[in-house]
CSV table of C-alpha atoms in Angstrom, one decimal:
chain,number,residue,atom,x,y,z
A,1,MET,CA,26.8,59.6,-13.4
A,2,ARG,CA,26.6,62.6,-15.9
A,3,PRO,CA,27.3,59.9,-18.4
A,4,LEU,CA,24.3,57.7,-17.4
A,5,LEU,CA,22.0,60.4,-17.1
A,6,ARG,CA,22.6,61.8,-21.0
A,7,ARG,CA,22.2,57.6,-22.5
A,8,LEU,CA,19.1,57.2,-19.9
A,9,LEU,CA,17.3,61.1,-20.3
A,10,PRO,CA,16.5,60.5,-24.2
A,11,SER,CA,14.7,57.0,-23.7
A,12,LEU,CA,12.4,58.9,-20.0
A,13,CYS,CA,11.5,61.1,-22.2
A,14,SER,CA,10.5,59.6,-25.5
A,15,ALA,CA,8.0,57.4,-23.3
A,16,ALA,CA,6.5,60.3,-21.0
A,17,ALA,CA,5.7,61.2,-24.7
A,18,ARG,CA,3.9,58.0,-25.4
A,19,ALA,CA,2.3,58.3,-22.2
A,20,LEU,CA,0.5,62.2,-22.5
A,21,LEU,CA,-0.8,61.0,-25.5
A,22,GLY,CA,-2.3,57.8,-25.0
A,23,ARG,CA,-4.6,59.9,-22.4
A,24,ARG,CA,-5.4,62.8,-24.8
A,25,ALA,CA,-6.1,60.4,-27.6
A,26,VAL,CA,-8.0,58.0,-26.2
A,27,PRO,CA,-10.9,60.4,-25.4
A,28,MET,CA,-11.3,61.8,-28.8
A,29,ALA,CA,-11.6,58.1,-30.7
A,30,LEU,CA,-15.2,57.8,-27.9
A,31,ARG,CA,-16.3,61.0,-29.5
A,32,PRO,CA,-17.8,59.7,-32.3
A,33,ALA,CA,-19.6,56.4,-30.3
A,34,GLU,CA,-20.7,59.1,-27.9
A,35,ALA,CA,-22.6,60.7,-30.8
A,36,ALA,CA,-23.8,57.7,-31.9
A,37,ALA,CA,-26.0,57.4,-28.5
A,38,GLU,CA,-27.0,60.6,-28.8
A,39,SER,CA,-28.6,60.9,-32.3
A,40,ALA,CA,-29.6,57.4,-31.1
A,41,GLY,CA,-31.9,59.3,-28.0
A,42,VAL,CA,-33.2,61.8,-30.1
A,43,GLY,CA,-36.1,61.4,-33.2
A,44,GLY,CA,-36.3,61.5,-36.4
A,45,ASP,CA,-36.0,65.7,-36.6
A,46,ALA,CA,-32.5,64.7,-35.9
A,47,ARG,CA,-31.2,62.2,-38.7
A,48,SER,CA,-31.3,64.5,-41.4
A,49,ALA,CA,-28.7,67.2,-39.3
A,50,ALA,CA,-26.3,63.4,-38.2
A,51,PRO,CA,-24.7,63.7,-42.3
A,52,GLU,CA,-23.0,67.1,-41.8
A,53,ARG,CA,-21.8,66.3,-38.1
A,54,ASP,CA,-20.2,63.1,-39.1
A,55,GLY,CA,-18.5,64.9,-41.4
A,56,LEU,CA,-17.5,67.3,-39.6
A,57,GLU,CA,-16.5,65.8,-36.9
A,58,ASN,CA,-14.3,63.2,-39.8
A,59,ILE,CA,-12.1,66.2,-40.5
A,60,GLN,CA,-11.8,67.3,-37.0
A,61,GLN,CA,-10.8,64.1,-36.0
A,62,LYS,CA,-7.8,64.1,-38.9
A,63,LYS,CA,-6.8,67.2,-38.2
A,64,ILE,CA,-6.5,65.8,-34.6
A,65,PHE,CA,-4.5,62.4,-35.8
A,66,LYS,CA,-2.6,64.3,-37.6
A,67,GLU,CA,-1.2,67.3,-35.0
A,68,ASN,CA,-0.6,64.1,-32.4
A,69,ASN,CA,1.1,62.2,-35.0
A,70,GLU,CA,2.9,65.4,-35.6
A,71,LYS,CA,4.1,66.2,-31.9
A,72,THR,CA,4.8,62.4,-31.6
A,73,GLN,CA,7.2,62.6,-33.8
A,74,GLN,CA,8.7,65.9,-32.1
A,75,SER,CA,8.6,63.7,-29.2
A,76,GLU,CA,11.1,60.6,-30.3
A,77,GLU,CA,13.7,63.1,-31.4
A,78,PRO,CA,16.5,63.2,-29.2
A,79,CYS,CA,16.4,65.8,-26.6
A,80,ALA,CA,18.7,68.5,-27.0
A,81,ALA,CA,21.6,68.6,-24.6
A,82,ASP,CA,21.3,72.2,-23.5
A,83,SER,CA,17.4,70.6,-22.4
A,84,ILE,CA,19.0,67.2,-20.7
A,85,ASP,CA,21.6,70.1,-19.2
A,86,SER,CA,19.3,72.2,-17.9
A,87,LEU,CA,17.4,68.2,-16.5
A,88,MET,CA,21.2,67.0,-14.9
A,89,ALA,CA,21.3,70.0,-13.1
A,90,GLU,CA,18.8,70.0,-11.4
A,91,MET,CA,19.3,67.0,-9.7
A,92,PRO,CA,20.8,66.0,-6.8
A,93,PHE,CA,24.2,64.3,-6.2
A,94,VAL,CA,25.0,65.6,-10.4
A,95,ASP,CA,27.9,65.7,-9.7
A,96,THR,CA,29.1,62.5,-9.0
A,97,ASP,CA,29.6,59.9,-11.0
A,98,ILE,CA,27.4,56.6,-9.8
A,99,GLU,CA,29.3,53.8,-12.0
A,100,ASP,CA,32.9,55.3,-11.6
A,101,GLU,CA,32.2,55.5,-8.2
A,102,CYS,CA,31.4,52.2,-8.5
A,103,ALA,CA,34.4,51.3,-10.2
A,104,MET,CA,36.8,52.7,-8.1
A,105,HIS,CA,35.1,52.2,-5.1
A,106,ALA,CA,35.0,47.7,-6.2
A,107,THR,CA,38.7,48.6,-7.4
A,108,SER,CA,39.8,50.0,-4.2
A,109,GLU,CA,38.3,47.5,-2.2
A,110,LEU,CA,40.0,44.9,-5.2
A,111,SER,CA,43.2,46.3,-4.7
A,112,ILE,CA,43.2,47.2,-0.7
A,113,LYS,CA,42.7,43.8,-0.6
A,114,LYS,CA,45.7,42.6,-2.5
A,115,LYS,CA,47.8,44.8,-1.5
A,116,ARG,CA,46.9,43.7,2.6
A,117,LYS,CA,47.6,40.4,1.7
A,118,ARG,CA,50.7,41.1,-0.6
A,119,THR,CA,51.8,42.7,2.4
A,120,ILE,CA,50.9,40.5,5.3
A,121,GLY,CA,52.5,37.9,2.5
A,122,ARG,CA,55.1,39.6,2.7
A,123,GLU,CA,55.3,40.3,6.2
A,124,ILE,CA,55.9,36.7,7.2
A,125,GLU,CA,58.6,35.9,4.5
A,126,GLU,CA,60.2,38.8,5.6
A,127,GLY,CA,59.8,38.4,9.7
A,128,ILE,CA,60.6,34.0,8.5
A,129,GLU,CA,64.0,35.3,6.4
A,130,ARG,CA,65.1,37.7,10.0
A,131,LYS,CA,64.4,35.4,11.6
A,132,LYS,CA,66.2,32.4,10.2
A,133,LYS,CA,69.4,35.6,9.8
A,134,LYS,CA,69.2,36.5,13.4
A,135,ASN,CA,69.0,32.4,14.3
A,136,LYS,CA,72.4,32.1,11.9
A,137,GLN,CA,74.0,35.3,12.8
A,138,TYR,CA,73.7,34.1,17.0
A,139,GLN,CA,74.3,30.9,16.5
A,140,PRO,CA,77.1,29.7,18.4
A,141,ASN,CA,80.0,28.1,16.9
A,142,TYR,CA,82.6,28.4,18.8
A,143,PHE,CA,82.9,27.7,22.8
A,144,ILE,CA,85.3,28.4,25.9
A,145,SER,CA,85.8,24.6,26.9
A,146,LEU,CA,87.8,23.0,30.3
A,147,PRO,CA,88.7,20.2,29.1
A,148,ILE,CA,88.5,17.7,31.5
A,149,THR,CA,91.9,14.5,31.7
A,150,ASN,CA,91.3,12.8,34.6
A,151,PRO,CA,91.7,9.0,33.7
A,152,LYS,CA,89.3,8.6,36.7
A,153,ILE,CA,86.6,10.6,35.5
A,154,THR,CA,86.6,9.6,31.7
A,155,GLY,CA,86.3,6.0,32.7
A,156,SER,CA,83.7,6.1,35.1
A,157,ILE,CA,81.7,7.7,32.3
A,158,GLN,CA,82.5,5.3,29.9
A,159,ALA,CA,81.1,3.0,32.4
A,160,VAL,CA,77.8,4.6,32.6
A,161,GLN,CA,77.8,4.7,28.7
A,162,ASP,CA,78.4,1.1,28.7
A,163,ALA,CA,75.6,0.7,30.9
A,164,ILE,CA,73.0,2.5,29.2
A,165,ILE,CA,73.7,1.1,25.9
A,166,GLN,CA,72.7,-2.4,27.0
A,167,LYS,CA,69.3,-1.3,27.8
A,168,ASP,CA,68.8,1.0,24.9
A,169,GLN,CA,71.3,0.3,21.8
A,170,ARG,CA,70.2,2.8,19.7
A,171,LEU,CA,71.4,5.5,22.7
A,172,SER,CA,74.6,4.6,21.6
A,173,LYS,CA,74.8,7.9,18.6
A,174,ALA,CA,74.0,10.4,21.7
A,175,MET,CA,77.0,9.1,23.0
A,176,VAL,CA,80.4,11.9,23.6
A,177,ARG,CA,83.6,10.4,23.1
A,178,PRO,CA,85.6,10.5,26.4
A,179,GLY,CA,88.0,12.5,24.3
A,180,SER,CA,85.8,15.0,23.8
A,181,LEU,CA,84.2,15.2,27.5
A,182,HIS,CA,84.6,19.2,28.2
A,183,VAL,CA,82.6,22.0,30.8
A,184,THR,CA,81.5,24.7,28.2
A,185,MET,CA,81.8,28.3,30.2
A,186,LEU,CA,80.9,30.0,27.9
A,187,VAL,CA,79.5,30.1,23.9
A,188,MET,CA,80.0,32.7,21.1
A,189,HIS,CA,79.2,33.5,16.9
A,190,LEU,CA,82.4,34.0,15.1
A,191,SER,CA,81.8,34.9,11.6
A,192,SER,CA,85.5,35.9,10.3
A,193,GLU,CA,88.9,34.9,11.1
A,194,GLU,CA,89.2,38.7,12.3
A,195,GLU,CA,85.9,37.7,15.1
A,196,ILE,CA,88.3,34.3,15.8
A,197,SER,CA,92.0,36.8,16.3
A,198,ILE,CA,89.5,39.2,18.5
A,199,ALA,CA,88.3,36.0,21.0
A,200,ALA,CA,91.8,34.1,21.0
A,201,GLY,CA,93.1,37.5,22.2
A,202,ALA,CA,90.2,38.5,24.7
A,203,LEU,CA,91.1,34.4,25.5
A,204,SER,CA,94.9,35.6,27.1
A,205,ASP,CA,93.8,38.3,27.9
A,206,SER,CA,91.4,36.7,30.7
A,207,LYS,CA,94.4,34.8,31.7
A,208,VAL,CA,95.9,37.8,34.2
A,209,PHE,CA,92.2,38.1,35.9
A,210,VAL,CA,91.8,34.3,36.6
A,211,ASN,CA,95.2,34.3,37.9
A,212,ASP,CA,94.4,37.2,40.3
A,213,LEU,CA,90.6,35.4,40.6
A,214,LEU,CA,93.0,32.4,41.4
A,215,LYS,CA,95.2,33.7,44.0
A,216,GLY,CA,97.8,30.9,44.2
A,217,LYS,CA,94.9,28.2,44.7
A,218,ARG,CA,94.7,24.7,42.9
A,219,VAL,CA,90.8,24.4,42.4
A,220,ASP,CA,89.8,20.6,42.3
A,221,LEU,CA,86.4,20.4,40.6
A,222,SER,CA,84.9,17.5,42.1
A,223,PHE,CA,81.9,15.5,40.0
A,224,GLN,CA,79.2,13.6,41.6
A,225,GLY,CA,75.7,12.6,40.6
A,226,ILE,CA,73.6,12.6,36.9
A,227,ASP,CA,71.0,14.8,35.5
A,228,HIS,CA,69.9,15.8,32.8
A,229,PHE,CA,67.9,18.5,30.5
A,230,ARG,CA,63.8,18.3,29.8
A,231,ASN,CA,65.4,14.3,29.0
A,232,GLN,CA,67.0,15.2,26.4
A,233,VAL,CA,70.6,15.8,27.1
A,234,GLY,CA,72.2,13.9,30.0
A,235,PHE,CA,75.2,15.0,31.7
A,236,VAL,CA,77.5,15.2,35.6
A,237,ASN,CA,77.1,17.5,38.0
A,238,LEU,CA,79.9,19.7,39.9
A,239,ALA,CA,79.3,19.3,43.4
A,240,GLU,CA,78.5,23.0,45.6
A,241,ASN,CA,81.6,24.1,47.1
A,242,ASP,CA,83.7,27.0,47.0
A,243,HIS,CA,86.0,26.1,44.2
A,244,THR,CA,82.9,25.4,41.9
A,245,THR,CA,81.6,29.2,43.3
A,246,LEU,CA,85.4,30.7,41.7
A,247,LEU,CA,84.3,28.5,38.7
A,248,LYS,CA,82.1,30.8,38.1
A,249,GLU,CA,83.4,33.8,38.9
A,250,ILE,CA,86.0,32.9,36.6
A,251,ALA,CA,83.0,32.2,33.8
A,252,GLU,CA,81.7,36.0,34.6
A,253,THR,CA,84.5,37.7,34.4
A,254,MET,CA,85.8,36.4,31.2
A,255,LYS,CA,82.1,36.7,29.2
A,256,LYS,CA,82.6,40.7,30.5
A,257,ILE,CA,85.8,40.7,28.8
A,258,PHE,CA,84.8,39.1,25.6
A,259,GLN,CA,82.5,41.5,25.5
A,260,GLU,CA,83.8,44.6,26.4
A,261,LYS,CA,86.0,43.4,23.2
A,262,GLY,CA,82.3,43.4,20.6
A,263,ILE,CA,83.0,39.5,21.7
A,264,MET,CA,78.7,38.9,22.4
A,265,ALA,CA,80.1,35.5,24.1
A,266,GLY,CA,77.7,33.9,27.4
A,267,GLU,CA,74.0,32.6,27.6
A,268,GLU,CA,71.2,35.2,29.2
A,269,ARG,CA,70.8,32.1,31.7
A,270,ALA,CA,72.3,31.6,34.1
A,271,PHE,CA,75.8,29.6,34.1
A,272,LYS,CA,75.2,26.0,35.3
A,273,PRO,CA,78.2,24.2,34.8
A,274,HIS,CA,78.6,20.7,33.8
A,275,LEU,CA,79.5,18.1,31.7
A,276,THR,CA,77.9,16.1,29.1
A,277,PHE,CA,78.3,13.0,28.4
A,278,MET,CA,75.1,12.3,25.6
A,279,LYS,CA,72.8,14.0,23.9
A,280,LEU,CA,69.6,13.5,21.1
A,281,THR,CA,71.0,16.0,19.0
A,282,LYS,CA,73.9,14.1,17.8
A,283,SER,CA,71.9,12.4,15.5
A,284,THR,CA,69.2,13.7,13.5
A,285,GLU,CA,67.8,10.7,12.6
A,286,LEU,CA,68.2,9.5,16.2
A,287,ARG,CA,65.5,12.0,17.0
A,288,LYS,CA,62.7,10.8,15.3
A,289,GLN,CA,63.9,7.2,17.4
A,290,VAL,CA,63.5,9.1,19.9
A,291,LYS,CA,61.6,11.6,22.0
A,292,LYS,CA,63.2,10.9,25.9
A,293,ILE,CA,65.5,9.8,27.7
A,294,ASP,CA,64.7,7.3,29.8
A,295,SER,CA,65.8,8.1,33.4
A,296,SER,CA,65.6,4.9,34.6
A,297,LEU,CA,69.1,3.6,32.6
A,298,TYR,CA,71.0,5.5,34.9
A,299,ASP,CA,69.1,4.8,38.2
A,300,ASP,CA,72.2,3.2,39.3
A,301,PHE,CA,75.0,6.2,39.1
A,302,LYS,CA,72.5,9.0,40.0
A,303,ASN,CA,74.9,9.9,43.3
A,304,HIS,CA,78.3,8.8,41.5
A,305,TYR,CA,81.7,10.5,42.4
A,306,PHE,CA,83.4,10.3,39.6
A,307,GLY,CA,85.9,11.9,40.5
A,308,ASP,CA,88.0,15.4,40.1
A,309,GLU,CA,89.5,17.8,37.4
A,310,ILE,CA,92.6,20.0,38.3
A,311,LEU,CA,92.0,22.9,36.9
A,312,HIS,CA,94.3,23.9,34.8
A,313,ARG,CA,93.5,25.1,31.0
A,314,PHE,CA,91.1,27.2,29.0
A,315,ASP,CA,90.8,26.2,25.1
A,316,LEU,CA,89.2,28.5,22.6
A,317,CYS,CA,87.3,25.4,20.5
A,318,SER,CA,85.2,25.6,17.1
A,319,MET,CA,81.7,23.4,17.6
A,320,PHE,CA,82.0,22.1,13.3
A,321,LYS,CA,85.9,22.2,12.3
A,322,LYS,CA,87.4,18.2,12.3
A,323,LYS,CA,87.8,17.3,15.5
A,324,GLN,CA,91.9,16.2,16.5
A,325,PRO,CA,92.6,12.6,16.8
A,326,ASN,CA,92.0,11.8,20.1
A,327,GLY,CA,88.1,13.2,20.0
A,328,TYR,CA,89.2,17.2,21.4
A,329,TYR,CA,87.3,19.8,19.3
A,330,TYR,CA,89.7,21.9,17.3
A,331,CYS,CA,91.2,24.3,19.4
A,332,GLU,CA,91.9,28.3,18.5
A,333,SER,CA,93.7,29.1,20.8
A,334,SER,CA,94.5,28.6,25.0
A,335,ILE,CA,95.6,29.6,28.5
A,336,VAL,CA,97.1,27.5,30.8
A,337,PHE,CA,97.6,28.6,34.3
A,338,GLY,CA,97.6,26.8,37.7
A,339,GLU,CA,100.0,24.1,39.8
A,340,LYS,CA,99.0,20.9,38.0
A,341,GLN,CA,102.1,20.5,35.3
A,342,ALA,CA,104.5,21.2,38.5
A,343,ALA,CA,102.5,18.5,40.4
A,344,GLU,CA,101.1,16.4,38.0
A,345,PRO,CA,102.6,15.2,35.0
A,346,ASP,CA,101.0,14.3,32.0
A,347,ASP,CA,100.5,10.5,31.1
A,348,ALA,CA,102.9,10.9,28.1
A,349,GLU,CA,105.4,13.3,30.4
A,350,LEU,CA,105.2,9.8,33.3
A,351,VAL,CA,105.5,7.0,30.8
A,352,SER,CA,108.3,9.0,28.9
A,353,LEU,CA,110.1,9.3,32.7
A,354,SER,CA,109.9,6.1,33.2
A,355,LYS,CA,111.6,4.7,30.3
A,356,ARG,CA,114.4,7.1,30.9
A,357,LEU,CA,114.3,5.9,34.4
A,358,VAL,CA,114.6,2.2,33.4
A,359,GLU,CA,116.9,3.0,30.6
A,360,ASN,CA,119.3,4.6,32.6
A,361,ALA,CA,119.2,1.9,35.7
A,362,VAL,CA,120.3,-1.3,32.7
A,363,LEU,CA,123.0,0.5,32.1
A,364,LYS,CA,124.2,1.1,35.1
A,365,ALA,CA,123.5,-2.7,35.8
A,366,VAL,CA,125.3,-3.2,33.0
A,367,GLN,CA,128.6,-1.1,34.0
A,368,GLN,CA,128.4,-2.8,37.2
A,369,TYR,CA,129.0,-6.4,35.6
A,370,LEU,CA,131.7,-5.8,33.0
A,371,GLU,CA,133.4,-4.1,35.5
A,372,GLU,CA,133.3,-7.0,38.0
A,373,THR,CA,134.2,-9.1,35.5
A,374,GLN,CA,137.2,-7.5,34.6
A,375,ASN,CA,138.5,-7.5,38.6
A,376,LYS,CA,138.2,-11.1,38.2
A,377,SER,CA,140.6,-11.9,35.2
A,378,ARG,CA,143.0,-9.7,36.1
A,379,GLN,CA,142.9,-11.9,39.2
A,380,THR,CA,143.0,-14.9,37.8
A,381,ASP,CA,146.2,-14.4,34.9
A,382,GLY,CA,147.9,-11.4,35.7
A,383,SER,CA,149.9,-11.2,31.9
A,384,PRO,CA,149.3,-7.9,30.6
A,385,ALA,CA,148.7,-9.0,27.1
A,386,LYS,CA,145.7,-11.0,28.5
A,387,THR,CA,144.4,-8.5,31.1
A,388,GLU,CA,145.1,-6.0,27.7
A,389,GLU,CA,143.0,-8.6,25.2
A,390,ALA,CA,140.0,-9.1,28.2
A,391,ALA,CA,139.5,-4.9,28.5
A,392,SER,CA,139.5,-4.7,25.1
A,393,SER,CA,136.9,-7.1,24.5
A,394,ASN,CA,135.7,-6.1,27.8
A,395,LYS,CA,134.8,-2.4,26.0
A,396,ASN,CA,133.1,-4.2,23.0
A,397,GLU,CA,131.3,-5.9,24.8
A,398,SER,CA,130.1,-2.7,27.2
A,399,ASP,CA,129.4,-0.9,24.1
A,400,ASN,CA,127.3,-3.2,21.8
A,401,ASP,CA,125.4,-3.2,25.4
A,402,ASN,CA,125.4,0.7,25.7
A,403,SER,CA,123.9,0.7,21.8
A,404,LYS,CA,121.2,-1.7,22.1
């Protein structure tokens, strides 16, 4: 405020001085007119004295105008610094710099607004980045799979998929391949080879606990009926029974084992075992075309019985690595248990066993035929030479048959 007053006070002083001098000068200028009026009202006796008074008054007026001019010039000179400081000292808020204060206030408001905008923008960006990082950090990329290998189940699901595709061709992109059919036990995020190794170790450790829960029992999982998640995922239900309850206990036990190893496995929601056979998330293009799966497409199979799967294996699978040729997921590690391998051989083993049985049966039949032929030849021709020749011939034929 002090610099502002220093600039304004000289002009204020000059204006005040002019106003005072103007008030003093006007009455003096009017005196000659008043004197003339008085002389006009007086008789001829006073006329003789008029020249003398006029001369005196002119002299006095000149002196007065001269003094006034000198005072005016003095008043127009800049006020001394001391006088300004003394006047300013008597004014309130003398120490407050109005210009600087206003400028500082305006600047501070602008800076605060800009800072607030920058802060809000930075917080939004940081929040988005933090959310992306968190989603990326905890997005599941591995899972524990219970593979579905029963041909009756896979065949029935294939029939359902074909029926749906006939009604809506677009949903062909949403179907899960028969080789990929599974029940998800746990999901997790593994960000390094070290964590993958730890997860494989946790799966191996869980085998002992699973066997303790099974206690040598065979677990048959019955699949019956179709349901959906928010019309985005279609799946086959597991029938509620003691075996399904045991499967839930196994999932909870495995979850604890993985968490003790430092692997954040599982989800907050309760575990609901199911067999997914279609989902819209398999295709981004499909989601633009189809927002929801119409449940009427599979009305005919809502209560259909698909078959039983014997619990015998768990796999640690990758969601994003290249799948195997049969359509099943890339498998990092597995544990096998139960009675399936001893009681119910796999299809490949059955085929191999059948081939061996057929080959053995054919070989025995050929040998029996050769023996019978040799006996007959001996009975018809008793010469030793012919008998040896026939025997060697039969032997060669037998060797040739075996080689085939």
